[in-house]
CSV table of C-alpha atoms in Angstrom, one decimal:
chain,number,residue,atom,x,y,z
A,337,UNK,CA,-31.2,20.3,29.9
A,338,UNK,CA,-34.0,17.6,29.9
A,339,UNK,CA,-36.3,17.7,32.9
A,340,UNK,CA,-36.4,14.3,34.6
A,341,UNK,CA,-39.8,13.3,35.7
A,342,UNK,CA,-40.5,11.7,39.1
A,343,UNK,CA,-40.4,7.9,38.7
A,344,UNK,CA,-42.0,5.2,40.8
A,345,UNK,CA,-39.2,2.8,40.1
A,346,UNK,CA,-36.2,2.5,42.4
A,347,UNK,CA,-32.9,4.0,41.3
A,348,UNK,CA,-30.0,1.6,41.6
A,349,UNK,CA,-26.3,2.7,41.5
A,350,UNK,CA,-23.8,0.5,39.6
A,351,UNK,CA,-20.2,1.1,38.4
A,352,UNK,CA,-20.8,0.7,34.7
A,353,UNK,CA,-23.0,-1.0,32.0
A,354,UNK,CA,-21.4,-4.4,32.6
A,355,UNK,CA,-22.3,-4.3,36.2
A,356,UNK,CA,-25.8,-3.1,35.3
A,357,UNK,CA,-26.3,-6.2,33.1
A,358,UNK,CA,-25.0,-8.5,35.9
A,359,UNK,CA,-27.4,-6.9,38.3
A,360,UNK,CA,-30.3,-7.4,36.0
A,361,UNK,CA,-29.3,-11.0,35.3
A,362,UNK,CA,-28.9,-11.9,39.0
A,363,UNK,CA,-32.4,-10.5,39.7
A,364,UNK,CA,-34.1,-12.2,36.8
A,365,UNK,CA,-35.1,-9.0,35.2
A,366,UNK,CA,-34.1,-10.0,31.7
A,367,UNK,CA,-35.0,-12.7,29.1
A,368,UNK,CA,-31.4,-14.0,29.4
A,369,UNK,CA,-30.0,-11.6,26.9
A,370,UNK,CA,-28.0,-8.5,27.7
A,371,UNK,CA,-29.9,-5.3,28.2
A,372,UNK,CA,-29.4,-1.5,27.8
A,373,UNK,CA,-29.3,0.0,31.3
A,374,UNK,CA,-32.6,2.0,31.7
A,375,UNK,CA,-31.1,5.3,33.0
A,376,UNK,CA,-33.4,8.0,34.2
A,377,UNK,CA,-32.4,10.2,31.2
A,378,UNK,CA,-33.1,7.4,28.7
A,379,UNK,CA,-36.5,6.6,30.2
A,380,UNK,CA,-37.4,10.3,30.1
A,381,UNK,CA,-36.5,10.5,26.4
A,382,UNK,CA,-38.7,7.5,25.6
A,383,UNK,CA,-41.7,9.0,27.5
A,384,UNK,CA,-41.2,12.3,25.6
A,385,UNK,CA,-41.4,10.4,22.3
A,386,UNK,CA,-45.0,9.5,23.1
A,387,UNK,CA,-45.9,12.6,25.2
A,388,UNK,CA,-46.8,10.5,28.2
A,389,UNK,CA,-46.2,11.0,31.9
A,390,UNK,CA,-44.5,8.4,33.9
A,391,UNK,CA,-47.7,7.5,35.8
A,392,UNK,CA,-50.0,7.4,32.8
A,393,UNK,CA,-51.6,4.0,32.5
A,394,UNK,CA,-51.2,2.3,29.1
A,395,UNK,CA,-53.4,-0.7,30.0
A,396,UNK,CA,-54.7,-2.9,32.8
A,397,UNK,CA,-54.3,-6.7,32.7
A,398,UNK,CA,-58.0,-7.7,32.9
A,399,UNK,CA,-57.8,-10.7,35.4
A,400,UNK,CA,-55.4,-9.5,38.1
A,401,UNK,CA,-56.1,-5.9,37.4
A,402,UNK,CA,-52.4,-5.0,37.2
A,403,UNK,CA,-51.8,-1.5,35.9
A,404,UNK,CA,-49.1,-1.1,33.2
A,405,UNK,CA,-47.8,2.4,33.4
A,406,UNK,CA,-45.9,4.4,30.7
A,407,UNK,CA,-42.8,4.4,32.9
A,408,UNK,CA,-42.6,0.6,33.0
A,409,UNK,CA,-43.2,0.3,29.3
A,410,UNK,CA,-40.4,2.9,28.6
A,411,UNK,CA,-38.0,1.0,30.9
A,412,UNK,CA,-38.7,-2.2,29.0
A,413,UNK,CA,-38.2,-0.5,25.7
A,414,UNK,CA,-34.9,1.0,26.7
A,415,UNK,CA,-33.7,-2.4,28.1
A,416,UNK,CA,-34.7,-4.2,24.9
A,417,UNK,CA,-32.6,-1.9,22.8
A,418,UNK,CA,-35.3,0.2,21.2
A,419,UNK,CA,-34.9,3.7,19.9
A,420,UNK,CA,-37.4,6.3,21.2
A,421,UNK,CA,-39.2,6.5,17.9
A,422,UNK,CA,-40.3,2.8,18.4
A,423,UNK,CA,-42.3,3.7,21.5
A,424,UNK,CA,-45.6,4.4,19.8
A,425,UNK,CA,-45.6,0.9,18.4
A,426,UNK,CA,-44.7,-0.7,21.7
A,427,UNK,CA,-47.4,1.3,23.5
A,428,UNK,CA,-50.0,0.2,20.9
A,429,UNK,CA,-49.0,-3.4,21.3
A,430,UNK,CA,-49.5,-3.2,25.1
A,431,UNK,CA,-52.8,-1.5,24.6
A,432,UNK,CA,-54.0,-4.3,22.3
A,433,UNK,CA,-52.8,-7.0,24.6
A,434,UNK,CA,-54.8,-5.6,27.5
A,435,UNK,CA,-58.1,-6.0,25.6
A,436,UNK,CA,-60.2,-8.7,27.3
A,437,UNK,CA,-60.6,-10.8,24.2
A,438,UNK,CA,-56.8,-11.2,24.0
A,439,UNK,CA,-56.8,-13.2,27.3
A,440,UNK,CA,-53.4,-11.8,28.4
A,441,UNK,CA,-53.3,-13.5,31.8
A,442,UNK,CA,-54.3,-17.0,30.6
A,443,UNK,CA,-51.9,-16.9,27.6
A,444,UNK,CA,-49.1,-15.7,29.9
A,445,UNK,CA,-49.6,-18.3,32.5
A,446,UNK,CA,-50.5,-21.3,30.3
A,447,UNK,CA,-48.4,-24.5,29.9
A,448,UNK,CA,-48.9,-24.1,26.2
A,449,UNK,CA,-46.0,-21.7,25.9
A,450,UNK,CA,-47.5,-19.1,23.5
A,451,UNK,CA,-46.0,-15.8,22.4
A,452,UNK,CA,-47.4,-12.5,21.1
A,453,UNK,CA,-47.2,-12.3,17.3
A,454,UNK,CA,-47.0,-8.6,16.4
A,455,UNK,CA,-47.9,-7.3,12.9
A,456,UNK,CA,-47.3,-3.6,12.1
A,457,UNK,CA,-49.0,-1.7,9.3
A,458,UNK,CA,-49.0,1.8,8.0
A,459,UNK,CA,-46.4,4.6,7.6
A,460,UNK,CA,-44.6,4.0,10.9
A,461,UNK,CA,-43.1,0.8,9.5
A,462,UNK,CA,-41.0,2.8,7.0
A,463,UNK,CA,-40.2,5.7,9.3
A,464,UNK,CA,-38.6,3.4,11.9
A,465,UNK,CA,-37.0,1.0,9.5
A,466,UNK,CA,-39.0,-2.2,10.1
A,467,UNK,CA,-38.3,-5.2,7.9
A,468,UNK,CA,-41.0,-6.9,5.8
A,469,UNK,CA,-38.9,-8.8,3.3
A,470,UNK,CA,-35.8,-10.9,3.6
A,471,UNK,CA,-35.8,-13.1,6.8
A,472,UNK,CA,-39.0,-11.3,7.8
A,473,UNK,CA,-39.8,-13.5,10.8
A,474,UNK,CA,-36.2,-13.5,12.1
A,475,UNK,CA,-33.1,-11.4,12.6
A,476,UNK,CA,-33.0,-8.6,10.1
A,477,UNK,CA,-34.1,-5.4,11.8
A,478,UNK,CA,-33.4,-3.6,15.1
A,479,UNK,CA,-37.0,-2.3,15.2
A,480,UNK,CA,-38.6,-5.7,14.6
A,481,UNK,CA,-36.4,-7.4,17.2
A,482,UNK,CA,-36.5,-4.8,19.9
A,483,UNK,CA,-40.2,-4.0,19.7
A,484,UNK,CA,-41.1,-7.6,20.2
A,485,UNK,CA,-38.5,-8.0,23.0
A,486,UNK,CA,-40.0,-4.9,24.8
A,487,UNK,CA,-43.3,-6.7,25.1
A,488,UNK,CA,-41.6,-9.8,26.6
A,489,UNK,CA,-39.8,-7.7,29.2
A,490,UNK,CA,-43.1,-6.0,30.2
A,491,UNK,CA,-44.7,-9.4,30.6
A,492,UNK,CA,-41.7,-10.5,32.7
A,493,UNK,CA,-41.2,-7.5,34.9
A,494,UNK,CA,-44.6,-5.9,35.2
A,495,UNK,CA,-47.0,-8.9,35.0
A,496,UNK,CA,-44.6,-11.4,36.7
A,497,UNK,CA,-44.4,-13.7,33.7
A,498,UNK,CA,-41.4,-15.5,35.1
A,499,UNK,CA,-40.8,-19.0,33.7
A,500,UNK,CA,-41.5,-21.5,36.4
A,501,UNK,CA,-43.6,-19.0,38.4
A,502,UNK,CA,-46.6,-17.3,36.6
A,503,UNK,CA,-45.3,-18.5,33.2
A,504,UNK,CA,-45.9,-22.2,33.3
A,505,UNK,CA,-44.8,-23.0,29.8
A,506,UNK,CA,-43.7,-26.6,29.3
A,507,UNK,CA,-41.6,-25.8,26.2
A,508,UNK,CA,-42.2,-22.3,24.9
A,509,UNK,CA,-40.7,-21.4,21.6
A,510,UNK,CA,-38.2,-18.8,20.2
A,511,UNK,CA,-41.0,-16.3,19.5
A,512,UNK,CA,-41.1,-15.7,23.3
A,513,UNK,CA,-37.9,-13.7,22.8
A,514,UNK,CA,-39.5,-11.6,20.0
A,515,UNK,CA,-42.0,-12.2,17.2
A,516,UNK,CA,-42.7,-9.0,15.3
A,517,UNK,CA,-43.0,-8.3,11.6
A,518,UNK,CA,-44.1,-5.4,9.3
A,519,UNK,CA,-46.4,-6.1,6.4
A,520,UNK,CA,-45.0,-5.6,3.0
A,521,UNK,CA,-47.6,-3.2,1.8
A,522,UNK,CA,-45.4,-1.6,-1.0
A,523,UNK,CA,-45.0,-4.9,-2.8
A,524,UNK,CA,-48.4,-6.3,-2.4
A,525,UNK,CA,-51.6,-5.7,-4.3
A,526,UNK,CA,-53.7,-6.7,-1.3
A,527,UNK,CA,-55.3,-4.5,1.4
A,528,UNK,CA,-53.1,-4.2,4.5
A,529,UNK,CA,-54.1,-6.4,7.4
A,530,UNK,CA,-55.1,-3.4,9.5
A,531,UNK,CA,-57.4,-2.0,6.9
A,532,UNK,CA,-59.2,-5.3,6.6
A,533,UNK,CA,-59.6,-5.2,10.4
A,534,UNK,CA,-61.2,-1.7,10.4
A,535,UNK,CA,-58.3,0.8,10.7
A,536,UNK,CA,-58.5,3.6,8.0
A,537,UNK,CA,-56.0,3.3,5.2
A,538,UNK,CA,-52.8,5.3,5.8
A,539,UNK,CA,-53.1,5.0,9.6
A,540,UNK,CA,-50.4,3.1,11.4
A,541,UNK,CA,-51.7,0.1,13.4
A,542,UNK,CA,-50.6,-2.9,15.4
A,543,UNK,CA,-52.2,-6.3,15.4
A,544,UNK,CA,-51.3,-8.7,18.2
A,545,UNK,CA,-52.2,-12.4,18.4
A,546,UNK,CA,-51.2,-15.1,20.9
A,547,UNK,CA,-49.6,-17.9,18.9
A,548,UNK,CA,-47.6,-21.1,19.0
A,549,UNK,CA,-44.5,-21.6,16.9
A,550,UNK,CA,-44.8,-20.9,13.2
A,551,UNK,CA,-44.7,-23.7,10.7
A,552,UNK,CA,-42.9,-22.9,7.4
A,553,UNK,CA,-44.3,-24.5,4.2
A,554,UNK,CA,-43.0,-24.8,0.7
A,555,UNK,CA,-44.8,-25.4,-2.7
A,556,UNK,CA,-42.9,-24.5,-5.9
A,557,UNK,CA,-44.5,-27.0,-8.2
A,558,UNK,CA,-47.8,-25.3,-9.2
A,559,UNK,CA,-49.4,-22.1,-10.2
A,560,UNK,CA,-52.8,-23.2,-9.1
A,561,UNK,CA,-53.8,-21.0,-6.1
A,562,UNK,CA,-56.0,-23.8,-4.7
A,563,UNK,CA,-53.0,-26.2,-4.8
A,564,UNK,CA,-50.8,-23.6,-3.1
A,565,UNK,CA,-53.4,-23.2,-0.4
A,566,UNK,CA,-53.8,-26.9,0.1
A,567,UNK,CA,-50.2,-26.9,1.3
A,568,UNK,CA,-51.0,-24.2,3.9
A,569,UNK,CA,-54.1,-26.0,4.9
A,570,UNK,CA,-52.2,-29.3,5.3
A,571,UNK,CA,-50.1,-27.5,7.9
A,572,UNK,CA,-53.2,-26.2,9.7
A,573,UNK,CA,-54.7,-29.7,9.7
A,574,UNK,CA,-51.5,-31.1,11.1
A,575,UNK,CA,-51.7,-28.5,13.9
A,576,UNK,CA,-55.3,-29.4,14.6
A,577,UNK,CA,-54.4,-33.1,15.0
A,578,UNK,CA,-51.1,-32.9,16.8
A,579,UNK,CA,-51.6,-29.8,19.0
A,580,UNK,CA,-55.1,-28.3,19.3
A,581,UNK,CA,-58.3,-29.0,17.5
A,582,UNK,CA,-60.1,-25.8,18.7
A,583,UNK,CA,-61.1,-23.2,16.1
A,584,UNK,CA,-60.0,-19.6,16.3
A,585,UNK,CA,-57.5,-17.2,14.7
A,586,UNK,CA,-54.8,-18.5,12.4
A,587,UNK,CA,-52.3,-16.4,10.5
A,588,UNK,CA,-50.8,-17.0,7.1
A,589,UNK,CA,-47.5,-15.2,6.3
A,590,UNK,CA,-47.3,-15.3,2.5
A,591,UNK,CA,-44.1,-14.3,0.7
A,592,UNK,CA,-43.8,-12.7,-2.7
A,593,UNK,CA,-43.5,-15.8,-5.0
A,594,UNK,CA,-46.8,-17.2,-3.7
A,595,UNK,CA,-48.4,-13.7,-3.7
A,596,UNK,CA,-47.6,-13.3,-7.3
A,597,UNK,CA,-49.3,-16.6,-8.1
A,598,UNK,CA,-52.4,-15.5,-6.2
A,599,UNK,CA,-52.4,-12.1,-8.0
A,600,UNK,CA,-52.0,-13.7,-11.4
A,601,UNK,CA,-55.1,-15.7,-10.7
A,602,UNK,CA,-57.0,-12.7,-9.4
A,603,UNK,CA,-57.1,-13.9,-5.8
A,604,UNK,CA,-57.2,-11.4,-3.0
A,605,UNK,CA,-57.0,-12.0,0.8
A,606,UNK,CA,-60.8,-12.7,1.0
A,607,UNK,CA,-60.6,-15.4,-1.6
A,608,UNK,CA,-57.8,-17.0,0.4
A,609,UNK,CA,-59.8,-16.9,3.6
A,610,UNK,CA,-62.9,-18.3,2.0
A,611,UNK,CA,-61.1,-21.3,0.5
A,612,UNK,CA,-59.2,-22.0,3.7
A,613,UNK,CA,-62.3,-21.8,5.8
A,614,UNK,CA,-63.9,-24.6,3.7
A,615,UNK,CA,-60.7,-26.7,3.4
A,616,UNK,CA,-59.2,-26.5,6.9
A,617,UNK,CA,-61.1,-29.2,8.8
A,618,UNK,CA,-60.6,-32.6,10.3
A,619,UNK,CA,-62.8,-35.5,11.5
A,620,UNK,CA,-62.5,-36.6,15.1
A,621,UNK,CA,-61.5,-40.1,14.0
A,622,UNK,CA,-58.4,-38.8,12.3
A,623,UNK,CA,-56.9,-38.4,15.8
A,624,UNK,CA,-56.2,-42.2,15.6
A,625,UNK,CA,-53.6,-41.5,12.9
A,626,UNK,CA,-51.5,-39.4,15.3
A,627,UNK,CA,-51.5,-41.6,18.4
A,628,UNK,CA,-54.6,-40.1,20.0
A,629,UNK,CA,-57.0,-43.1,19.6
A,630,UNK,CA,-58.0,-42.9,23.3
A,631,UNK,CA,-59.5,-39.5,22.6
A,632,UNK,CA,-60.9,-40.1,19.1
A,633,UNK,CA,-63.3,-42.8,20.2
A,634,UNK,CA,-64.9,-40.8,23.0
A,635,UNK,CA,-67.4,-39.1,20.7
A,636,UNK,CA,-68.7,-39.5,17.2
A,637,UNK,CA,-65.6,-40.1,15.1
A,638,UNK,CA,-67.3,-38.6,12.0
A,639,UNK,CA,-67.7,-35.3,13.8
A,640,UNK,CA,-66.1,-32.5,11.8
A,641,UNK,CA,-64.0,-29.7,13.4
A,642,UNK,CA,-63.1,-26.6,11.5
A,643,UNK,CA,-59.9,-24.6,12.1
A,644,UNK,CA,-61.8,-21.3,11.7
A,645,UNK,CA,-65.1,-20.1,13.0
A,646,UNK,CA,-65.6,-18.0,9.9
A,647,UNK,CA,-63.3,-16.9,7.0
A,648,UNK,CA,-62.6,-13.7,9.0
A,649,UNK,CA,-60.7,-15.7,11.6
A,650,UNK,CA,-57.8,-16.0,9.2
A,651,UNK,CA,-55.2,-13.2,9.2
A,652,UNK,CA,-53.4,-13.0,5.9
A,653,UNK,CA,-50.0,-11.1,6.1
A,654,UNK,CA,-47.9,-10.2,3.1
A,655,UNK,CA,-44.2,-10.5,4.2
A,656,UNK,CA,-41.1,-12.4,3.2
A,657,UNK,CA,-38.3,-12.2,0.7
A,658,UNK,CA,-38.7,-12.2,-3.1
A,659,UNK,CA,-37.4,-15.6,-4.0
A,660,UNK,CA,-38.7,-19.1,-3.0
A,661,UNK,CA,-42.2,-20.7,-2.8
A,662,UNK,CA,-42.4,-20.3,0.9
A,663,UNK,CA,-45.0,-19.2,3.5
A,664,UNK,CA,-45.8,-19.9,7.1
A,665,UNK,CA,-48.9,-20.8,9.1
A,666,UNK,CA,-49.0,-19.3,12.6
A,667,UNK,CA,-51.3,-21.3,14.8
A,668,UNK,CA,-53.3,-20.0,17.8
A,669,UNK,CA,-52.5,-20.6,21.4
A,670,UNK,CA,-56.0,-21.8,22.4
A,671,UNK,CA,-58.5,-21.1,19.6
A,672,UNK,CA,-61.2,-18.6,20.3
A,673,UNK,CA,-60.2,-18.3,24.0
A,674,UNK,CA,-57.7,-15.7,22.9
A,675,UNK,CA,-58.4,-13.6,19.8
A,676,UNK,CA,-56.3,-11.2,17.7
A,677,UNK,CA,-56.7,-7.5,18.5
A,678,UNK,CA,-55.8,-4.6,16.2
A,679,UNK,CA,-55.4,-1.0,17.4
A,680,UNK,CA,-54.2,2.2,15.7
A,681,UNK,CA,-50.8,3.7,16.7
A,682,UNK,CA,-51.0,7.1,18.2
A,683,UNK,CA,-48.8,9.5,16.3
């Protein structure tokens, strides 16, 4: 029989799983969707999966100094519908989000309505059945969906990110339910994102970035890699003009058809970043074309703004189905005020 650790959380008695869901809904402990009741036995199994004690601290939110314990993360993962073997990824995501450069408090409380974009690399993607191909950014995998949802439930119940209270999002976007993807390393000639960001090859890792809603692009009319990238850059420039002009991390999610065009031309991720760095810029005066003339004229209208501080600000992710000339740009919440963080997954 499994030994149940001593938990800090209260134990509540209900008649059945339906009543547990109704209790959680009434108390605002969910994202609006049904949850799996976090029984003591289930939470204990999830802690065993990562060899952590209930009181072990996963991370500390840097501004309000709120401690996020393994117990609370396990409860969120159970509620979200995870399996125990997903726990190492959930724990790594929380660790990454607690790094100061990620700006966890500001991005959670902002009116901008950002969400954590989670990219998983390495062997754990395959062992837990993550999806990197068809419908990669949406509903296709229990692991993708529930890992991202676990993070949202931690933000809600541990950090108090309740809409209308700490979470002041004006609109938000569907990525606030879950926004998690695995990189398609097996069908890509490129280095994995985590390796480019300093994690040894063959090591599982998680990258987390605070983002606004993704923008899907299409270009099926050329095999010129520069022309393909001009379409991605057009979406970046649109974001700079209509949302935020501030430079910082952007992500490209590039599906197989476009990857094959880049590969045929001998382009790797670094080539993509360098071209994008030079092309993704706007002049201040261009704000006049999107209804922001009152802002455009306050300074030199010829002043140039870049989307990226350097080519390395662009995260290039190989994911998506095999057919169709599609990709996506994933814009930042607030430029360099919140930066992407990559951490290895503890086995």
